[in-house]
PDB file of C-alpha atoms in Angstrom:
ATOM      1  CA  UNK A   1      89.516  87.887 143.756  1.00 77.00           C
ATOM      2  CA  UNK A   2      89.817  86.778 140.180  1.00 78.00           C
ATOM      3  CA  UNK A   3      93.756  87.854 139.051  1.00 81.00           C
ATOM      4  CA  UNK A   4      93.802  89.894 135.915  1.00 70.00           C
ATOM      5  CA  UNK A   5      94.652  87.345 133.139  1.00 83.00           C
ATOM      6  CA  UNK A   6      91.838  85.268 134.651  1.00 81.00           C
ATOM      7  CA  UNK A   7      89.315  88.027 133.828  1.00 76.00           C
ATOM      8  CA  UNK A   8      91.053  88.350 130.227  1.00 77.00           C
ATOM      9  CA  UNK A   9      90.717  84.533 129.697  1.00 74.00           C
ATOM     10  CA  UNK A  10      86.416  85.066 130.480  1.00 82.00           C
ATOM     11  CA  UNK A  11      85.989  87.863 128.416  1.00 81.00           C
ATOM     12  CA  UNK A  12      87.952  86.206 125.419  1.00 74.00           C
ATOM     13  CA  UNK A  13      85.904  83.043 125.855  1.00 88.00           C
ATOM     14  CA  UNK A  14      82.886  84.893 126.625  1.00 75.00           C
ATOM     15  CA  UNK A  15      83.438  86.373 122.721  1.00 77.00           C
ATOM     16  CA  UNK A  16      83.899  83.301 121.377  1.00 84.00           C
ATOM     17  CA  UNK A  17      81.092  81.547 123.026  1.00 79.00           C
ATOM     18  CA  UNK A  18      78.343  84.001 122.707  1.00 85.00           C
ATOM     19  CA  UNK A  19      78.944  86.781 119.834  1.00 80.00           C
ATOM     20  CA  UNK A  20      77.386  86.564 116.530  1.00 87.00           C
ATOM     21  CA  UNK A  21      79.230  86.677 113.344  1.00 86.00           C
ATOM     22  CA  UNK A  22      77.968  88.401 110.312  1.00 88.00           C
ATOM     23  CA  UNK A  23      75.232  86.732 108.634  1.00 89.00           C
ATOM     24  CA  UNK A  24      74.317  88.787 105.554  1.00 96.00           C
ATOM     25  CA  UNK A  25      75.377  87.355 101.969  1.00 95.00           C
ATOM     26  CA  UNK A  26      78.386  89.009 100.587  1.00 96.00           C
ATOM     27  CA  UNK A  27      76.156  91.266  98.000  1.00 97.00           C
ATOM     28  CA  UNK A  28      74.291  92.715 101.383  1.00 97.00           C
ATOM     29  CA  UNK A  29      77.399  93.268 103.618  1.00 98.00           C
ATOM     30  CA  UNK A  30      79.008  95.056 100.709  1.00 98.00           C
ATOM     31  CA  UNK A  31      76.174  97.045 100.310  1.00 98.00           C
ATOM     32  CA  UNK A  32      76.047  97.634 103.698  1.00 98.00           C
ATOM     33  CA  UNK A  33      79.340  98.438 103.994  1.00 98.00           C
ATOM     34  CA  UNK A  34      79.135 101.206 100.891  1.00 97.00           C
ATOM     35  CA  UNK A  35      76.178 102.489 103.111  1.00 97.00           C
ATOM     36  CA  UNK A  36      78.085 103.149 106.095  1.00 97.00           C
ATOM     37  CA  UNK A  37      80.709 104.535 104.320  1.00 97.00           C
ATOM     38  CA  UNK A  38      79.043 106.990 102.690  1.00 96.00           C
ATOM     39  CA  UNK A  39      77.583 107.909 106.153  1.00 95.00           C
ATOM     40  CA  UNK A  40      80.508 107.878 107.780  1.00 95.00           C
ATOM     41  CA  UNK A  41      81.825 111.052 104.929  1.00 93.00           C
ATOM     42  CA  UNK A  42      84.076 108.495 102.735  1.00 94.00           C
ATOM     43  CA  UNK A  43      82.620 108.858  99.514  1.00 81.00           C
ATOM     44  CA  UNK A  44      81.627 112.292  99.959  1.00 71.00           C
ATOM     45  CA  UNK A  45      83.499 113.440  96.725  1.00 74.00           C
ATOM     46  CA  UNK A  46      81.183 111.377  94.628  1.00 75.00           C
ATOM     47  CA  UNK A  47      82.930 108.561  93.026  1.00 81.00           C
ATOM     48  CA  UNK A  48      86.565 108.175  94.243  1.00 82.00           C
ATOM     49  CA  UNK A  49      86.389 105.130  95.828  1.00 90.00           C
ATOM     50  CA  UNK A  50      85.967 101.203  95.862  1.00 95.00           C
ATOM     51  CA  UNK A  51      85.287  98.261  97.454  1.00 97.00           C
ATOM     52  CA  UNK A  52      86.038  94.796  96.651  1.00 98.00           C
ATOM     53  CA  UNK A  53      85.602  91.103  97.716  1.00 98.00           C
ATOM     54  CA  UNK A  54      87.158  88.171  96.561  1.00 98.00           C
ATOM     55  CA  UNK A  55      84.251  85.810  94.580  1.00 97.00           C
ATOM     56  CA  UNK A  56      82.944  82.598  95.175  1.00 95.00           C
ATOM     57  CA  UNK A  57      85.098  81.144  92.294  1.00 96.00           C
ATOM     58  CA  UNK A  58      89.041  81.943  92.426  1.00 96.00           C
ATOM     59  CA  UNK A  59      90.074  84.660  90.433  1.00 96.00           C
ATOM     60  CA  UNK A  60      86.781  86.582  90.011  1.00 98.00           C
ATOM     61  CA  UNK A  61      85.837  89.736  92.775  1.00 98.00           C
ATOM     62  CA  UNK A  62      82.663  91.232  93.580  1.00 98.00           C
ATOM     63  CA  UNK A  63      83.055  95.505  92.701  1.00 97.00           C
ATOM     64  CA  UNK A  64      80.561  98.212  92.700  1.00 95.00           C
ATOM     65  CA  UNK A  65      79.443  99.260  89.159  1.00 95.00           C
ATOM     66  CA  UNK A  66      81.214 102.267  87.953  1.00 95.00           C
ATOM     67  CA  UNK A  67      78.662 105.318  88.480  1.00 93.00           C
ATOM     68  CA  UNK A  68      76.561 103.865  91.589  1.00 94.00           C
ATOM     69  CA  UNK A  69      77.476 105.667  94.417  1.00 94.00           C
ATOM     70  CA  UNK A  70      77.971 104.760  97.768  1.00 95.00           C
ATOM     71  CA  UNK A  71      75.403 105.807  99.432  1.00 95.00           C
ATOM     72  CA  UNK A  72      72.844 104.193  96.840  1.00 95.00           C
ATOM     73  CA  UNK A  73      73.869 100.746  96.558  1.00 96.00           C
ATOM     74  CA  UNK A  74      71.949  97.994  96.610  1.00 97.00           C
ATOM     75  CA  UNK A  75      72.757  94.460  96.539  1.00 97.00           C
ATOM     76  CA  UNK A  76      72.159  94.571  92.812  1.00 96.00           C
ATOM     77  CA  UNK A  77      74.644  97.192  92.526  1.00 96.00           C
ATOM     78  CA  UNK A  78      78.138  94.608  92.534  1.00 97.00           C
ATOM     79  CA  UNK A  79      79.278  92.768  89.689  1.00 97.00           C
ATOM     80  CA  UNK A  80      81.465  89.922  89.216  1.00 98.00           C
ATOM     81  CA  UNK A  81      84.972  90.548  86.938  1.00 98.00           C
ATOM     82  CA  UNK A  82      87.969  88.575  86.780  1.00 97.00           C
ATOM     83  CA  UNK A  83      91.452  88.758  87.335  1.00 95.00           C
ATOM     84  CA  UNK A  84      92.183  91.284  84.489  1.00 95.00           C
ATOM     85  CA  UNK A  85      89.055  93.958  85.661  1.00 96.00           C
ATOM     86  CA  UNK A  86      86.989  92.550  83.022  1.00 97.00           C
ATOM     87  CA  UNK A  87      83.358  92.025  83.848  1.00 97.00           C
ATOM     88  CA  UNK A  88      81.923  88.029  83.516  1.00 97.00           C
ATOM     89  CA  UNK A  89      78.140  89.597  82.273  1.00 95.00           C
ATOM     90  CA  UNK A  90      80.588  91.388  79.285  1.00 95.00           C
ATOM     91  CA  UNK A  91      78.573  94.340  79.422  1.00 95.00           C
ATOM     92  CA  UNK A  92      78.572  96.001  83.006  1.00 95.00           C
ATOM     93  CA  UNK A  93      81.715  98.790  83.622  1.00 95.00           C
ATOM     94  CA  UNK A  94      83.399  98.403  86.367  1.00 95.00           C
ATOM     95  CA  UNK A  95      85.437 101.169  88.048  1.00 93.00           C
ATOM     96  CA  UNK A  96      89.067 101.437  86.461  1.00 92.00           C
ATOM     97  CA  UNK A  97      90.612 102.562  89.790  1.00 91.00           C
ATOM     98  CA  UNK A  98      89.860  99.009  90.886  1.00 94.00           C
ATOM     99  CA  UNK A  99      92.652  97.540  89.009  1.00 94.00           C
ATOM    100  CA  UNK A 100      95.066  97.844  91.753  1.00 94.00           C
ATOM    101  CA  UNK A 101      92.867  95.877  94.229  1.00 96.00           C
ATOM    102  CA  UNK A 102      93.575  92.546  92.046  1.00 96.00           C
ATOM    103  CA  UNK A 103      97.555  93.212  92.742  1.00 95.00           C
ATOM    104  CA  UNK A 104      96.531  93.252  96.615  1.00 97.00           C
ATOM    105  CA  UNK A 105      94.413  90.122  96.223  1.00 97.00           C
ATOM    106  CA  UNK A 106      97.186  88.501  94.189  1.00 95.00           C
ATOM    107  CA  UNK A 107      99.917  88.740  96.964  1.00 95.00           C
ATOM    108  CA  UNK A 108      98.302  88.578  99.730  1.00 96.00           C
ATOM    109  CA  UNK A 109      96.183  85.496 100.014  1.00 96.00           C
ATOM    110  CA  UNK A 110      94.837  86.498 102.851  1.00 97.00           C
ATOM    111  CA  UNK A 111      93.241  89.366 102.077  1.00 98.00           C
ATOM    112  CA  UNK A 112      89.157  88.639 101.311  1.00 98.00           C
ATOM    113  CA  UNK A 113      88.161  92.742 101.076  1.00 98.00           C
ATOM    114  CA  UNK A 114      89.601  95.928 100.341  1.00 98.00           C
ATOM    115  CA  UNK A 115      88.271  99.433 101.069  1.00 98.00           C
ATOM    116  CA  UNK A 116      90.047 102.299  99.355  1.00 97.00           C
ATOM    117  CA  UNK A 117      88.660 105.717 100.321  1.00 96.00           C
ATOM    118  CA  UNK A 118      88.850 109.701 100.040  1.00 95.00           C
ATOM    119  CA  UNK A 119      87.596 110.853 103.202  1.00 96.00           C
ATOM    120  CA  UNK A 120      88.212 114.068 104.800  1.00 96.00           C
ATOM    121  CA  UNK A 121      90.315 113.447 107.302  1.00 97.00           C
ATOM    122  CA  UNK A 122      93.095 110.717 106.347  1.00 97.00           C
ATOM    123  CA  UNK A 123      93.076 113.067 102.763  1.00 96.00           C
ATOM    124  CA  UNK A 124      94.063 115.889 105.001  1.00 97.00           C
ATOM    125  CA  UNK A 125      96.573 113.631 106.674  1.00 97.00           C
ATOM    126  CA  UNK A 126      97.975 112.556 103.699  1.00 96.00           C
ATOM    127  CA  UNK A 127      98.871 116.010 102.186  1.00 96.00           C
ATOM    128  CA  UNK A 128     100.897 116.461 105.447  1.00 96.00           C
ATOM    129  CA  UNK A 129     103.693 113.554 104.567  1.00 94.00           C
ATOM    130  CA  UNK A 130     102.671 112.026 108.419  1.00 96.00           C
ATOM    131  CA  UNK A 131     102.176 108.731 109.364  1.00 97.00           C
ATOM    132  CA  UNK A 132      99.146 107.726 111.131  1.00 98.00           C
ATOM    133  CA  UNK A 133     100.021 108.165 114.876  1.00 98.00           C
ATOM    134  CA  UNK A 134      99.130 105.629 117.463  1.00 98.00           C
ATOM    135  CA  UNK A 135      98.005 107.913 120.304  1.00 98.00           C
ATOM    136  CA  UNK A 136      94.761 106.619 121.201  1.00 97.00           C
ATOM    137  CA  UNK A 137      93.101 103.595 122.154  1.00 97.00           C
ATOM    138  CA  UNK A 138      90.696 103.965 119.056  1.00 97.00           C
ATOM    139  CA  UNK A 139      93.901 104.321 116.906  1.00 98.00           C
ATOM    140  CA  UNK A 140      95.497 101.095 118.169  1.00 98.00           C
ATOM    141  CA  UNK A 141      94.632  98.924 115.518  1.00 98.00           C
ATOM    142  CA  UNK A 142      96.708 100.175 113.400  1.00 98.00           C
ATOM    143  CA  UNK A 143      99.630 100.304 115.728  1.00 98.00           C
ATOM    144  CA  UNK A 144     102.589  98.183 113.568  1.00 98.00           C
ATOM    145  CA  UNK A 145     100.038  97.429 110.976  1.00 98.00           C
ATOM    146  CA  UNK A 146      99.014 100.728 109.142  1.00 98.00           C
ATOM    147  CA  UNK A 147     101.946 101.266 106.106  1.00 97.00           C
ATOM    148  CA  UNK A 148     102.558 105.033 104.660  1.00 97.00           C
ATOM    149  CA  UNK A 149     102.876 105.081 100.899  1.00 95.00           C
ATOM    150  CA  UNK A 150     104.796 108.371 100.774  1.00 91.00           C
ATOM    151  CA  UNK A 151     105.123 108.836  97.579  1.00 87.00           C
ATOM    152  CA  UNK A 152     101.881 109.637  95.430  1.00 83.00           C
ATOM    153  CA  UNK A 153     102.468 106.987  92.153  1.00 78.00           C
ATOM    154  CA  UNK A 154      99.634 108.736  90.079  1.00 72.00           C
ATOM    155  CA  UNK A 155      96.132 107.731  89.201  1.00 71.00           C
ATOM    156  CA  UNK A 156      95.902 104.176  89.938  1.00 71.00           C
ATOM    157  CA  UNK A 157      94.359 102.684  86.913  1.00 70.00           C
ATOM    158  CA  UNK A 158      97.630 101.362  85.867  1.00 73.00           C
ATOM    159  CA  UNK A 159      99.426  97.583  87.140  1.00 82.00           C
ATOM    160  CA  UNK A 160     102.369  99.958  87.667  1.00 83.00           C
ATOM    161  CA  UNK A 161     100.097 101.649  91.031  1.00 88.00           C
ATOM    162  CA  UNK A 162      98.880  98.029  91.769  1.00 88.00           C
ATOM    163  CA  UNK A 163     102.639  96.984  92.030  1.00 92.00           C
ATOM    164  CA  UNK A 164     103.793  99.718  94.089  1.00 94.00           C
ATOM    165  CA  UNK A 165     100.915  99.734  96.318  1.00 94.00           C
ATOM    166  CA  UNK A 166     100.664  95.973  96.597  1.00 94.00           C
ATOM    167  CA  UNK A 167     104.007  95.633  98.113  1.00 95.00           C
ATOM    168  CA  UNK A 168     103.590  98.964 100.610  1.00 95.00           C
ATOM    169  CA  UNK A 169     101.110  97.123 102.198  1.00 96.00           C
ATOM    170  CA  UNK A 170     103.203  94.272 102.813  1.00 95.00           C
ATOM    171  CA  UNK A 171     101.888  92.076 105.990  1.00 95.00           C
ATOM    172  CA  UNK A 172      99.526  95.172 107.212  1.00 98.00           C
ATOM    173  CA  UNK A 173      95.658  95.283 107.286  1.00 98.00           C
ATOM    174  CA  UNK A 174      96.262  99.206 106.044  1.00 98.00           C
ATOM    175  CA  UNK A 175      97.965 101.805 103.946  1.00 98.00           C
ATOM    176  CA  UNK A 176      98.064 105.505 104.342  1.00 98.00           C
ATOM    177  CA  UNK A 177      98.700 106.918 100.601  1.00 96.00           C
ATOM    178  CA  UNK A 178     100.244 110.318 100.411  1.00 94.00           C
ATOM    179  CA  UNK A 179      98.237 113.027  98.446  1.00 93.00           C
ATOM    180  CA  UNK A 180      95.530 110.292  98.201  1.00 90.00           C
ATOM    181  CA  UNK A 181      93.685 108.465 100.713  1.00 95.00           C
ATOM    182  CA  UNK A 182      92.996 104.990 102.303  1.00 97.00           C
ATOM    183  CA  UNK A 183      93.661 101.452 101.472  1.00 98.00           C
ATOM    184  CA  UNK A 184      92.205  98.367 104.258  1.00 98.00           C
ATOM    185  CA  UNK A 185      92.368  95.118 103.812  1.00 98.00           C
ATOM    186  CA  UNK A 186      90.803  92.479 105.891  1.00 98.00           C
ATOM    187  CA  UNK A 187      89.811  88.738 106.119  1.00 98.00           C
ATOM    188  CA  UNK A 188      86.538  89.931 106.257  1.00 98.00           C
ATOM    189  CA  UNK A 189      84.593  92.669 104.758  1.00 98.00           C
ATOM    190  CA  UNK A 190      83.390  93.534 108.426  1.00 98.00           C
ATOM    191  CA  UNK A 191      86.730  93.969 109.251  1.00 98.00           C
ATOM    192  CA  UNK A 192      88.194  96.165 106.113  1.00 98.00           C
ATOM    193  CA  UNK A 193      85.122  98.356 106.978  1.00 98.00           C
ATOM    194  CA  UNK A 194      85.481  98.715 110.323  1.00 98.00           C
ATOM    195  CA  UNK A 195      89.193  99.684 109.824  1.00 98.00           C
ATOM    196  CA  UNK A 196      88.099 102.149 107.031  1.00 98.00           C
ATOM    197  CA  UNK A 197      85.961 103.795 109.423  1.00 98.00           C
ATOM    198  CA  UNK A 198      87.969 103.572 112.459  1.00 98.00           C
ATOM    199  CA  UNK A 199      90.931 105.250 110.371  1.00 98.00           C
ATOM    200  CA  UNK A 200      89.340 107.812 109.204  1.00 98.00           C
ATOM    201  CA  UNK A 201      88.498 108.490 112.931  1.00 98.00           C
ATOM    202  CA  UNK A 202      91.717 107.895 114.046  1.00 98.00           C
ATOM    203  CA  UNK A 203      93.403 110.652 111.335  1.00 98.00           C
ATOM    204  CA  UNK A 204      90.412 113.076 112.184  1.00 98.00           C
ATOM    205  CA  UNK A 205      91.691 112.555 115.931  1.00 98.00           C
ATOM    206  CA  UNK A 206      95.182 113.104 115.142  1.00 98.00           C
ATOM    207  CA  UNK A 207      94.484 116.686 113.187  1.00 98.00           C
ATOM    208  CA  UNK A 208      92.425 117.850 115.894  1.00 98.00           C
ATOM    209  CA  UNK A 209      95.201 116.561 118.804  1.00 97.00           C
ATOM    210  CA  UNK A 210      98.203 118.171 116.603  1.00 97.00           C
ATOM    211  CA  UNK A 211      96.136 121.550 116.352  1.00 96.00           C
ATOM    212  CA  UNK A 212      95.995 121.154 120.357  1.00 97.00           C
ATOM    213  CA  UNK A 213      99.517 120.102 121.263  1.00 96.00           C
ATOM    214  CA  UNK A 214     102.387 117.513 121.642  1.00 96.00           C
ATOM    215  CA  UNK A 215     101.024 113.985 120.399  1.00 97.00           C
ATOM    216  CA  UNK A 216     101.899 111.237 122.650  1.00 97.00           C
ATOM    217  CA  UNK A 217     102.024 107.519 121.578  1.00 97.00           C
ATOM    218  CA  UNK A 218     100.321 105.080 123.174  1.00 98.00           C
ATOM    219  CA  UNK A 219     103.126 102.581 124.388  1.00 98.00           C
ATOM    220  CA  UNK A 220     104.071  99.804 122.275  1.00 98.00           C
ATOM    221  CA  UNK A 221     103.323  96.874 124.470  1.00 97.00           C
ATOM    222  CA  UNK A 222      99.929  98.497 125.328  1.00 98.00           C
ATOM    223  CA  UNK A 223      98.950  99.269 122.174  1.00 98.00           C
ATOM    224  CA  UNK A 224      99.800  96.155 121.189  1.00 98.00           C
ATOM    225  CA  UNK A 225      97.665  94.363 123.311  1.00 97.00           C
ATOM    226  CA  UNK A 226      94.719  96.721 122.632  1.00 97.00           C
ATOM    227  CA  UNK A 227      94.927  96.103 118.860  1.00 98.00           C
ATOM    228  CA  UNK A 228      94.771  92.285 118.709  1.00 97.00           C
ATOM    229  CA  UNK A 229      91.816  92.849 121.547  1.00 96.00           C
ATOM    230  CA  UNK A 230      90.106  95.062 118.708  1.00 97.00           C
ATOM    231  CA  UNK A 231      91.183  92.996 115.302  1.00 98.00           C
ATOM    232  CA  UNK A 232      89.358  90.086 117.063  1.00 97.00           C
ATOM    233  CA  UNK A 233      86.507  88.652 114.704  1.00 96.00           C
ATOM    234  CA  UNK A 234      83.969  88.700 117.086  1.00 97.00           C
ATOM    235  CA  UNK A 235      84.557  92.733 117.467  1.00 97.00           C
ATOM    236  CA  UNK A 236      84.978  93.859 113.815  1.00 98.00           C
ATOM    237  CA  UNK A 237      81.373  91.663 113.583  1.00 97.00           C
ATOM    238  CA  UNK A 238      79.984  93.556 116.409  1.00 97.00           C
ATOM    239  CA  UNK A 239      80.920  97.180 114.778  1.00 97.00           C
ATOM    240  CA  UNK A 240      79.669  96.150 111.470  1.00 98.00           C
ATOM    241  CA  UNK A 241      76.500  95.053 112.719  1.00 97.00           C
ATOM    242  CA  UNK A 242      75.903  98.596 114.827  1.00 97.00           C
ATOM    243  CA  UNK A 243      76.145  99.927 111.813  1.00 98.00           C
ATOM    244  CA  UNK A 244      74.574  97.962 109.358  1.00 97.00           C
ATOM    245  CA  UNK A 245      72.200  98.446 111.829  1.00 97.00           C
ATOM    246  CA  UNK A 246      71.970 102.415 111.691  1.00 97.00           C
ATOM    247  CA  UNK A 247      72.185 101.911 107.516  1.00 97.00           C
ATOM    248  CA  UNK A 248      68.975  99.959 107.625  1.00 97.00           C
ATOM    249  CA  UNK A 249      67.290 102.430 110.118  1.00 97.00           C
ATOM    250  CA  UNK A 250      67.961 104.770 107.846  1.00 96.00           C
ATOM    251  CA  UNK A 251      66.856 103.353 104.578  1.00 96.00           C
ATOM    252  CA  UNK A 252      65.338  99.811 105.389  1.00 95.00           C
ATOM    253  CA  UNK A 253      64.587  99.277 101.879  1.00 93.00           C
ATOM    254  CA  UNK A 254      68.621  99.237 101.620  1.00 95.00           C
ATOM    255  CA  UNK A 255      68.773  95.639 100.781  1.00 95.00           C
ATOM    256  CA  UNK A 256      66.455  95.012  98.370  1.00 88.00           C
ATOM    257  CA  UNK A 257      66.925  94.948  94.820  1.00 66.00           C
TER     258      UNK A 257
END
């Protein structure tokens, strides 16, 4: 019989060997990624939101038009602007809430896409001054990598929100901001959306638990291993592609234009 880290070692090679990454251009996975987002309830307060990617060229990130919502965008819908929000065709408008994404992309090198979201759940969280709590296997990973902006620090159209938020996230793939809503960031957009969505889960999890009863953590070393199971690349791929998939099943005309 095959001892435990044996079967570990197979199903991490079997990942590597046989999974397929992402192969959409950065235009389609962010509009896939606004799709199933919007499905998924995070933009369902109309605007309040963004998504960003870092550009071909340094300095310049791929945003959603100001005014396009979520749950229309097309390919055609992102714009290139630089480092100071401005837009590189001079006449698009981007959204001014973005500004606080370049401060993220700035310090953290890292960091290829951000998701910052309203939705119902981690904004209900958020008004209760609680951390996310690591008490599932779903919420795992987050566990030691989810910050909690407690403080509100005002609309975020300012560099003064981009500093302070910026440097809550610190070394983290996400940030709970009080009174406000989500922030991930991830090396891929796959893997900022799949952490926007699994969050969202996660908070909508820990409402309904806290209604029921005493949470219970997961414990730390287990919930560390699940998480860097789940942050693997080959598993934030998977999830976005389920639901890219579901996004195109529902409107397969999704990535034209």
């Amino acid at each position: 019989m095959r001892s435990d880290q044996d079967i570990k070692d197979s199903v991490f090679r079997d990942l590597q060997e046989k999974a397929s990454p992402v192969s959409y251009s950065p235009s389609e996975q962010l509009a896939l990624a606004c799709r199933m987002l919007a499905e998924e309830g995070h933009w369902a307060n109309g605007l309040a939101g963004q998504i960003t990617a870092r550009g071909e060229a340094p300095g310049t990130y791929l945003t959603l038009k100001f005014g396009i919502g979520a749950d229309e965008a097309v390919p055609g819908s992102f714009i290139l602007v630089d480092d100071d929000l401005q837009p590189l065709d001079g006449v698009s408008l981007p959204n001014p809430a973005t500004r606080f994404h370049l401060w993220v992309y700035r310090h953290h090198p890292a960091v290829n896409c951000i998701v910052h979201t309203h939705p119902a759940s981690v904004s209900a969280l958020a008004m209760t001054g609680q951390p996310l709590a690591i008490a599932c296997m779903d919420a795992t990973p987050f566990y030691e990598n989810c910050g909690h902006l407690e403080e509100w620090p005002g609309l975020p159209i300012t560099n003064d929100e981009g500093r302070i938020i910026s440097q809550a996230l610190g070394d983290r793939n996400a940030l709970l901001l009080a009174h406000h809503g989500l922030l991930t960031a991830g090396r891929t957009v796959a893997e900022a959306t799949t952490l926007a969505i699994w969050m969202e889960q996660a908070a909508g999890m820990q409402l309904r638990a806290a209604a029921a009863g005493t949470i219970r953590p997961v414990p730390g070393h287990l919930a560390r291993e699940s998480r860097d199971f789940l942050l693997k690349p080959q598993i934030t791929d998977m999830t976005f592609q389920y639901f890219a998939r579901r996004a195109l099943r529902a409107d397969p005309a999704c990535l034209a234009g």
